[in-house]
PDB file of C-alpha atoms and ligand atoms in Angstrom:
ATOM      1  CA  MET A  84     251.728  94.116 130.613  1.00  0.00           C
ATOM      2  CA  PRO A  85     247.777  95.910 129.429  1.00  0.00           C
ATOM      3  CA  LEU A  86     247.997  97.338 125.848  1.00  0.00           C
ATOM      4  CA  THR A  87     246.249 101.086 125.172  1.00  0.00           C
ATOM      5  CA  GLY A  88     242.873 100.461 123.234  1.00  0.00           C
ATOM      6  CA  PRO A  89     242.061 102.872 119.989  1.00  0.00           C
ATOM      7  CA  ALA A  90     243.776 105.940 120.478  1.00  0.00           C
ATOM      8  CA  VAL A  91     241.712 109.220 120.547  1.00  0.00           C
ATOM      9  CA  THR A  92     242.399 111.701 117.666  1.00  0.00           C
ATOM     10  CA  ASP A  93     240.848 114.833 119.102  1.00  0.00           C
ATOM     11  CA  PHE A  94     240.882 116.592 122.313  1.00  0.00           C
ATOM     12  CA  ALA A  95     236.745 116.789 122.207  1.00  0.00           C
ATOM     13  CA  SER A  96     236.522 113.799 122.594  1.00  0.00           C
ATOM     14  CA  LEU A  97     239.204 113.155 125.249  1.00  0.00           C
ATOM     15  CA  GLU A  98     237.168 113.450 128.667  1.00  0.00           C
ATOM     16  CA  LEU A  99     238.394 116.651 129.861  1.00  0.00           C
ATOM     17  CA  ILE A 100     236.938 119.594 131.275  1.00  0.00           C
ATOM     18  CA  GLU A 101     236.172 122.460 129.570  1.00  0.00           C
ATOM     19  CA  PRO A 102     238.013 124.843 130.965  1.00  0.00           C
ATOM     20  CA  ILE A 103     241.370 122.715 129.945  1.00  0.00           C
ATOM     21  CA  LYS A 104     239.940 121.895 126.320  1.00  0.00           C
ATOM     22  CA  ARG A 105     239.458 125.686 126.360  1.00  0.00           C
ATOM     23  CA  ALA A 106     242.988 126.267 127.839  1.00  0.00           C
ATOM     24  CA  LEU A 107     244.300 123.927 124.978  1.00  0.00           C
ATOM     25  CA  ILE A 108     242.166 125.736 122.056  1.00  0.00           C
ATOM     26  CA  GLU A 109     244.150 128.729 123.138  1.00  0.00           C
ATOM     27  CA  GLU A 110     248.005 127.643 123.164  1.00  0.00           C
ATOM     28  CA  GLY A 111     246.795 126.379 119.203  1.00  0.00           C
ATOM     29  CA  TYR A 112     246.772 123.054 120.154  1.00  0.00           C
ATOM     30  CA  GLU A 113     244.901 121.043 117.397  1.00  0.00           C
ATOM     31  CA  ASN A 114     244.768 117.722 118.091  1.00  0.00           C
ATOM     32  CA  PRO A 115     246.619 115.414 120.633  1.00  0.00           C
ATOM     33  CA  THR A 116     250.214 114.172 119.841  1.00  0.00           C
ATOM     34  CA  PRO A 117     250.281 110.125 120.017  1.00  0.00           C
ATOM     35  CA  ILE A 118     251.471 109.966 123.247  1.00  0.00           C
ATOM     36  CA  GLN A 119     248.985 112.188 124.704  1.00  0.00           C
ATOM     37  CA  ALA A 120     246.062 110.328 122.872  1.00  0.00           C
ATOM     38  CA  ALA A 121     247.575 107.315 123.932  1.00  0.00           C
ATOM     39  CA  ALA A 122     248.090 108.287 127.554  1.00  0.00           C
ATOM     40  CA  ILE A 123     245.608 110.766 128.968  1.00  0.00           C
ATOM     41  CA  PRO A 124     242.471 108.061 128.514  1.00  0.00           C
ATOM     42  CA  PRO A 125     243.886 105.413 131.377  1.00  0.00           C
ATOM     43  CA  LEU A 126     245.660 108.122 133.008  1.00  0.00           C
ATOM     44  CA  LEU A 127     241.799 109.593 133.478  1.00  0.00           C
ATOM     45  CA  ASP A 128     240.739 106.189 134.731  1.00  0.00           C
ATOM     46  CA  GLY A 129     243.061 106.016 137.641  1.00  0.00           C
ATOM     47  CA  ARG A 130     245.062 104.032 135.856  1.00  0.00           C
ATOM     48  CA  ASP A 131     249.404 104.234 136.480  1.00  0.00           C
ATOM     49  CA  VAL A 132     251.445 104.285 132.928  1.00  0.00           C
ATOM     50  CA  LEU A 133     255.011 103.826 131.838  1.00  0.00           C
ATOM     51  CA  GLY A 134     255.332 105.994 128.956  1.00  0.00           C
ATOM     52  CA  CYS A 135     258.427 105.670 126.287  1.00  0.00           C
ATOM     53  CA  ALA A 136     258.431 108.967 125.067  1.00  0.00           C
ATOM     54  CA  GLN A 137     260.942 112.005 124.491  1.00  0.00           C
ATOM     55  CA  THR A 138     261.129 115.727 124.914  1.00  0.00           C
ATOM     56  CA  GLY A 139     259.264 117.132 121.615  1.00  0.00           C
ATOM     57  CA  THR A 140     256.450 114.285 122.016  1.00  0.00           C
ATOM     58  CA  GLY A 141     253.852 116.631 124.225  1.00  0.00           C
ATOM     59  CA  LYS A 142     254.875 114.142 127.335  1.00  0.00           C
ATOM     60  CA  THR A 143     254.379 117.360 129.671  1.00  0.00           C
ATOM     61  CA  ALA A 144     250.690 117.543 128.525  1.00  0.00           C
ATOM     62  CA  ALA A 145     250.240 113.466 127.942  1.00  0.00           C
ATOM     63  CA  PHE A 146     251.048 114.006 132.251  1.00  0.00           C
ATOM     64  CA  LEU A 147     250.010 117.682 133.684  1.00  0.00           C
ATOM     65  CA  LEU A 148     246.683 117.735 131.914  1.00  0.00           C
ATOM     66  CA  PRO A 149     244.973 114.242 133.467  1.00  0.00           C
ATOM     67  CA  THR A 150     246.799 115.214 136.749  1.00  0.00           C
ATOM     68  CA  LEU A 151     245.064 118.834 136.205  1.00  0.00           C
ATOM     69  CA  ASN A 152     241.796 117.381 135.350  1.00  0.00           C
ATOM     70  CA  LYS A 153     241.777 115.479 138.310  1.00  0.00           C
ATOM     71  CA  LEU A 154     242.841 117.808 140.611  1.00  0.00           C
ATOM     72  CA  ALA A 155     240.346 120.047 139.499  1.00  0.00           C
ATOM     73  CA  LEU A 156     237.972 118.031 139.945  1.00  0.00           C
ATOM     74  CA  THR A 157     238.347 117.149 143.514  1.00  0.00           C
ATOM     75  CA  ALA A 158     238.273 119.861 146.385  1.00  0.00           C
ATOM     76  CA  PRO A 159     241.551 120.915 148.164  1.00  0.00           C
ATOM     77  CA  SER A 160     241.427 119.755 151.940  1.00  0.00           C
ATOM     78  CA  GLY A 161     241.978 122.890 152.455  1.00  0.00           C
ATOM     79  CA  LYS A 162     245.218 122.300 154.346  1.00  0.00           C
ATOM     80  CA  PRO A 163     248.670 123.422 153.103  1.00  0.00           C
ATOM     81  CA  VAL A 164     249.457 120.342 151.167  1.00  0.00           C
ATOM     82  CA  VAL A 165     251.040 118.676 148.461  1.00  0.00           C
ATOM     83  CA  ARG A 166     248.399 116.739 145.808  1.00  0.00           C
ATOM     84  CA  ALA A 167     251.314 116.179 142.950  1.00  0.00           C
ATOM     85  CA  LEU A 168     254.335 115.679 142.804  1.00  0.00           C
ATOM     86  CA  VAL A 169     256.858 115.639 139.248  1.00  0.00           C
ATOM     87  CA  LEU A 170     260.326 114.622 139.677  1.00  0.00           C
ATOM     88  CA  THR A 171     262.623 115.959 136.753  1.00  0.00           C
ATOM     89  CA  PRO A 172     266.241 115.967 136.292  1.00  0.00           C
ATOM     90  CA  THR A 173     267.604 119.391 135.793  1.00  0.00           C
ATOM     91  CA  ARG A 174     266.409 123.061 136.300  1.00  0.00           C
ATOM     92  CA  GLU A 175     265.579 123.887 133.675  1.00  0.00           C
ATOM     93  CA  LEU A 176     263.125 120.921 132.575  1.00  0.00           C
ATOM     94  CA  ALA A 177     261.426 121.531 135.624  1.00  0.00           C
ATOM     95  CA  ALA A 178     261.172 125.298 134.750  1.00  0.00           C
ATOM     96  CA  GLN A 179     259.636 124.142 131.123  1.00  0.00           C
ATOM     97  CA  ILE A 180     257.042 121.857 132.971  1.00  0.00           C
ATOM     98  CA  GLY A 181     256.161 125.669 135.502  1.00  0.00           C
ATOM     99  CA  ASP A 182     255.227 127.035 132.439  1.00  0.00           C
ATOM    100  CA  SER A 183     252.784 124.080 131.133  1.00  0.00           C
ATOM    101  CA  PHE A 184     251.125 124.108 133.719  1.00  0.00           C
ATOM    102  CA  GLN A 185     250.434 127.646 133.991  1.00  0.00           C
ATOM    103  CA  ALA A 186     249.462 127.482 130.578  1.00  0.00           C
ATOM    104  CA  TYR A 187     247.408 124.380 130.785  1.00  0.00           C
ATOM    105  CA  SER A 188     245.669 125.268 134.505  1.00  0.00           C
ATOM    106  CA  ARG A 189     244.803 129.237 133.195  1.00  0.00           C
ATOM    107  CA  HIS A 190     241.353 128.701 133.817  1.00  0.00           C
ATOM    108  CA  LEU A 191     241.555 126.489 137.469  1.00  0.00           C
ATOM    109  CA  LYS A 192     242.086 127.735 140.759  1.00  0.00           C
ATOM    110  CA  LEU A 193     244.818 125.375 140.879  1.00  0.00           C
ATOM    111  CA  ARG A 194     248.379 126.485 142.628  1.00  0.00           C
ATOM    112  CA  HIS A 195     252.180 125.149 141.581  1.00  0.00           C
ATOM    113  CA  ARG A 196     255.064 125.540 142.342  1.00  0.00           C
ATOM    114  CA  VAL A 197     258.635 124.790 141.076  1.00  0.00           C
ATOM    115  CA  ILE A 198     261.988 124.353 143.342  1.00  0.00           C
ATOM    116  CA  PHE A 199     265.213 123.659 142.285  1.00  0.00           C
ATOM    117  CA  GLY A 200     268.402 123.423 143.725  1.00  0.00           C
ATOM    118  CA  GLY A 201     271.508 126.735 143.645  1.00  0.00           C
ATOM    119  CA  VAL A 202     268.676 129.413 144.292  1.00  0.00           C
ATOM    120  CA  ASN A 203     267.671 130.931 147.600  1.00  0.00           C
ATOM    121  CA  GLN A 204     265.505 128.528 149.361  1.00  0.00           C
ATOM    122  CA  ARG A 205     263.287 130.617 151.270  1.00  0.00           C
ATOM    123  CA  PRO A 206     260.432 132.063 148.408  1.00  0.00           C
ATOM    124  CA  GLN A 207     260.208 127.943 147.683  1.00  0.00           C
ATOM    125  CA  VAL A 208     259.535 127.467 151.787  1.00  0.00           C
ATOM    126  CA  ALA A 209     256.798 130.692 151.404  1.00  0.00           C
ATOM    127  CA  ASP A 210     254.637 129.092 149.001  1.00  0.00           C
ATOM    128  CA  LEU A 211     255.384 125.801 150.437  1.00  0.00           C
ATOM    129  CA  ARG A 212     253.892 126.893 153.444  1.00  0.00           C
ATOM    130  CA  ARG A 213     251.249 128.054 151.337  1.00  0.00           C
ATOM    131  CA  GLY A 214     249.899 124.625 150.238  1.00  0.00           C
ATOM    132  CA  VAL A 215     250.679 124.084 146.600  1.00  0.00           C
ATOM    133  CA  ASP A 216     248.376 121.305 144.588  1.00  0.00           C
ATOM    134  CA  VAL A 217     251.386 120.582 141.925  1.00  0.00           C
ATOM    135  CA  LEU A 218     254.689 120.453 143.093  1.00  0.00           C
ATOM    136  CA  VAL A 219     257.844 120.646 140.232  1.00  0.00           C
ATOM    137  CA  ALA A 220     260.817 119.228 141.546  1.00  0.00           C
ATOM    138  CA  THR A 221     264.824 118.662 141.116  1.00  0.00           C
ATOM    139  CA  PRO A 222     265.423 115.358 143.829  1.00  0.00           C
ATOM    140  CA  GLY A 223     268.306 117.208 145.545  1.00  0.00           C
ATOM    141  CA  ARG A 224     266.489 120.286 146.323  1.00  0.00           C
ATOM    142  CA  LEU A 225     263.141 118.106 147.056  1.00  0.00           C
ATOM    143  CA  LEU A 226     264.973 116.455 149.934  1.00  0.00           C
ATOM    144  CA  ASP A 227     266.707 119.020 151.606  1.00  0.00           C
ATOM    145  CA  LEU A 228     263.321 120.728 152.110  1.00  0.00           C
ATOM    146  CA  HIS A 229     261.770 117.919 153.274  1.00  0.00           C
ATOM    147  CA  GLU A 230     264.750 116.781 155.566  1.00  0.00           C
ATOM    148  CA  GLN A 231     264.430 120.888 157.432  1.00  0.00           C
ATOM    149  CA  GLY A 232     260.847 119.883 157.955  1.00  0.00           C
ATOM    150  CA  HIS A 233     259.667 121.966 155.053  1.00  0.00           C
ATOM    151  CA  ILE A 234     257.575 119.815 153.027  1.00  0.00           C
ATOM    152  CA  ARG A 235     255.208 116.655 153.949  1.00  0.00           C
ATOM    153  CA  PHE A 236     254.504 113.717 151.351  1.00  0.00           C
ATOM    154  CA  ASN A 237     251.539 112.483 153.060  1.00  0.00           C
ATOM    155  CA  SER A 238     248.721 114.121 151.250  1.00  0.00           C
ATOM    156  CA  ILE A 239     250.785 113.323 147.298  1.00  0.00           C
ATOM    157  CA  GLU A 240     247.566 111.369 145.224  1.00  0.00           C
ATOM    158  CA  PHE A 241     249.418 111.712 141.979  1.00  0.00           C
ATOM    159  CA  PHE A 242     252.917 111.296 141.458  1.00  0.00           C
ATOM    160  CA  VAL A 243     255.455 111.524 138.469  1.00  0.00           C
ATOM    161  CA  LEU A 244     258.946 110.198 137.317  1.00  0.00           C
ATOM    162  CA  ASP A 245     259.955 112.165 134.101  1.00  0.00           C
ATOM    163  CA  GLU A 246     263.355 111.618 132.301  1.00  0.00           C
ATOM    164  CA  ALA A 247     263.868 108.290 134.351  1.00  0.00           C
ATOM    165  CA  ASP A 248     266.776 107.555 132.083  1.00  0.00           C
ATOM    166  CA  ARG A 249     268.531 110.743 132.482  1.00  0.00           C
ATOM    167  CA  MET A 250     267.953 110.451 135.822  1.00  0.00           C
ATOM    168  CA  LEU A 251     269.964 107.509 136.601  1.00  0.00           C
ATOM    169  CA  ASP A 252     271.808 108.841 133.975  1.00  0.00           C
ATOM    170  CA  MET A 253     273.174 111.799 136.620  1.00  0.00           C
ATOM    171  CA  GLY A 254     272.977 109.954 138.998  1.00  0.00           C
ATOM    172  CA  PHE A 255     269.872 110.236 141.214  1.00  0.00           C
ATOM    173  CA  ILE A 256     269.018 106.828 142.167  1.00  0.00           C
ATOM    174  CA  HIS A 257     269.605 106.613 145.423  1.00  0.00           C
ATOM    175  CA  ASP A 258     267.481 109.942 145.609  1.00  0.00           C
ATOM    176  CA  ILE A 259     264.191 108.396 143.954  1.00  0.00           C
ATOM    177  CA  ARG A 260     264.452 105.767 146.290  1.00  0.00           C
ATOM    178  CA  ARG A 261     264.670 107.447 148.979  1.00  0.00           C
ATOM    179  CA  ILE A 262     262.027 109.767 147.861  1.00  0.00           C
ATOM    180  CA  LEU A 263     259.273 106.717 146.962  1.00  0.00           C
ATOM    181  CA  LYS A 264     259.856 105.410 150.140  1.00  0.00           C
ATOM    182  CA  LEU A 265     258.704 108.585 151.972  1.00  0.00           C
ATOM    183  CA  LEU A 266     255.140 108.506 149.421  1.00  0.00           C
ATOM    184  CA  PRO A 267     251.993 107.595 150.848  1.00  0.00           C
ATOM    185  CA  GLY A 268     251.039 104.262 149.392  1.00  0.00           C
ATOM    186  CA  ASN A 269     247.222 105.175 147.998  1.00  0.00           C
ATOM    187  CA  ARG A 270     248.510 106.864 144.917  1.00  0.00           C
ATOM    188  CA  GLN A 271     248.833 106.728 141.158  1.00  0.00           C
ATOM    189  CA  ASN A 272     251.863 106.398 139.365  1.00  0.00           C
ATOM    190  CA  LEU A 273     253.467 107.709 136.161  1.00  0.00           C
ATOM    191  CA  LEU A 274     256.807 106.958 134.979  1.00  0.00           C
ATOM    192  CA  PHE A 275     258.641 108.611 131.466  1.00  0.00           C
ATOM    193  CA  SER A 276     261.445 107.647 130.216  1.00  0.00           C
ATOM    194  CA  ALA A 277     262.712 108.512 126.166  1.00  0.00           C
ATOM    195  CA  THR A 278     264.404 104.430 126.649  1.00  0.00           C
ATOM    196  CA  MET A 279     263.733 101.676 128.429  1.00  0.00           C
ATOM    197  CA  PRO A 280     267.067 100.128 129.734  1.00  0.00           C
ATOM    198  CA  ALA A 281     266.740  96.834 132.384  1.00  0.00           C
ATOM    199  CA  SER A 282     267.766  99.637 134.963  1.00  0.00           C
ATOM    200  CA  ILE A 283     264.378 102.108 134.162  1.00  0.00           C
ATOM    201  CA  VAL A 284     261.954  98.740 134.260  1.00  0.00           C
ATOM    202  CA  LYS A 285     263.664  97.910 137.782  1.00  0.00           C
ATOM    203  CA  LEU A 286     263.185 101.024 139.354  1.00  0.00           C
ATOM    204  CA  ALA A 287     258.832 101.222 137.103  1.00  0.00           C
ATOM    205  CA  ASN A 288     258.211  97.269 138.681  1.00  0.00           C
ATOM    206  CA  GLY A 289     259.570  98.991 142.077  1.00  0.00           C
ATOM    207  CA  PHE A 290     256.166 101.301 142.299  1.00  0.00           C
ATOM    208  CA  LEU A 291     253.741 101.287 138.954  1.00  0.00           C
ATOM    209  CA  LYS A 292     251.029  99.087 139.993  1.00  0.00           C
ATOM    210  CA  ASP A 293     249.825  97.115 136.767  1.00  0.00           C
ATOM    211  CA  PRO A 294     251.194 100.177 134.281  1.00  0.00           C
ATOM    212  CA  ILE A 295     249.758 100.632 131.111  1.00  0.00           C
ATOM    213  CA  LYS A 296     252.428 100.989 128.461  1.00  0.00           C
ATOM    214  CA  VAL A 297     252.313 103.660 126.155  1.00  0.00           C
ATOM    215  CA  GLU A 298     254.869 104.493 123.169  1.00  0.00           C
ATOM    216  CA  ALA A 299     255.683 108.274 121.474  1.00  0.00           C
TER     217      ALA A 299
HETATM  218  P1  LIG B  42     256.889 118.607 125.425  1.00  0.00           P
HETATM  219  O1  LIG B  42     257.654 117.145 124.367  1.00  0.00           O
HETATM  220  O2  LIG B  42     255.746 118.326 125.975  1.00  0.00           O
HETATM  221  O3  LIG B  42     258.103 118.985 125.752  1.00  0.00           O
HETATM  222  O4  LIG B  42     256.436 119.213 123.920  1.00  0.00           O
HETATM  223  C1  LIG B  42     257.159 120.102 123.137  1.00  0.00           C
HETATM  224  C2  LIG B  42     256.246 120.822 122.429  1.00  0.00           C
HETATM  225  O5  LIG B  42     255.102 120.681 121.824  1.00  0.00           O
HETATM  226  C3  LIG B  42     255.570 121.867 123.325  1.00  0.00           C
HETATM  227  O6  LIG B  42     256.339 123.159 123.280  1.00  0.00           O
HETATM  228  C4  LIG B  42     254.227 121.620 123.696  1.00  0.00           C
HETATM  229  O7  LIG B  42     253.706 123.399 124.039  1.00  0.00           O
HETATM  230  C5  LIG B  42     253.983 121.226 121.947  1.00  0.00           C
HETATM  231  N1  LIG B  42     252.503 120.706 122.307  1.00  0.00           N
HETATM  232  C6  LIG B  42     252.471 119.410 122.761  1.00  0.00           C
HETATM  233  N2  LIG B  42     251.730 119.025 122.833  1.00  0.00           N
HETATM  234  C7  LIG B  42     251.158 119.557 121.932  1.00  0.00           C
HETATM  235  C8  LIG B  42     249.991 119.539 121.057  1.00  0.00           C
HETATM  236  N3  LIG B  42     248.808 118.843 120.910  1.00  0.00           N
HETATM  237  N4  LIG B  42     250.002 120.527 119.750  1.00  0.00           N
HETATM  238  C9  LIG B  42     250.828 120.992 119.368  1.00  0.00           C
HETATM  239  N5  LIG B  42     251.671 121.172 120.484  1.00  0.00           N
HETATM  240  C10 LIG B  42     251.483 120.860 121.128  1.00  0.00           C
END
């Protein structure tokens, strides 16, 4: 697996657009964390990334910032579609990723939606009908809404599998495999996991294309 080049040490030298850099300054972020410094440049270059990082390392920004950057630079299709899918195991994590999206995208015109089970699906469906740039979802509700015809995956350009080891521990492997089969082939993929047991490496090898490996 290829190794990353020398890590950057400040946000100024990352090729992020000005509205994102401004949001980071407003968030009080001074420098990228090691996982951000290692993951953001290859992701901006369009590479797939396999990241070994725990919560607290700044991994959310490591995958959200380049995704937002790329979505902001390309014109939306004008159709009610999903352009990036972030799959995460729990509603708490999904909500946290949604909060991070809001903070980092505050100067961008991008829409997002967080969906998880155990709550009324109607507001989720209403937002999906309008189209969202970034959909943050737990696997069960995502598949439910897909089966009911409320989500189409054919415009997804970015796929993020967050906390992959926890996903497997929670028994989501079959759901993940079903979702992977529904995604279009031509997309950028990221997998983040706190640990890298053989089951994660096998899963990663199944859908990451020539990934850059980064570690916190
Ligand atoms: P995460 O590992 O993504 O859950 O992030 C952990 C915490 O670190 C969150 O509260 C982030 O807001 C914060 N954070 C992420 N990146 C940075 C950064 N470059 N500088 C300061 N704080 C950060």
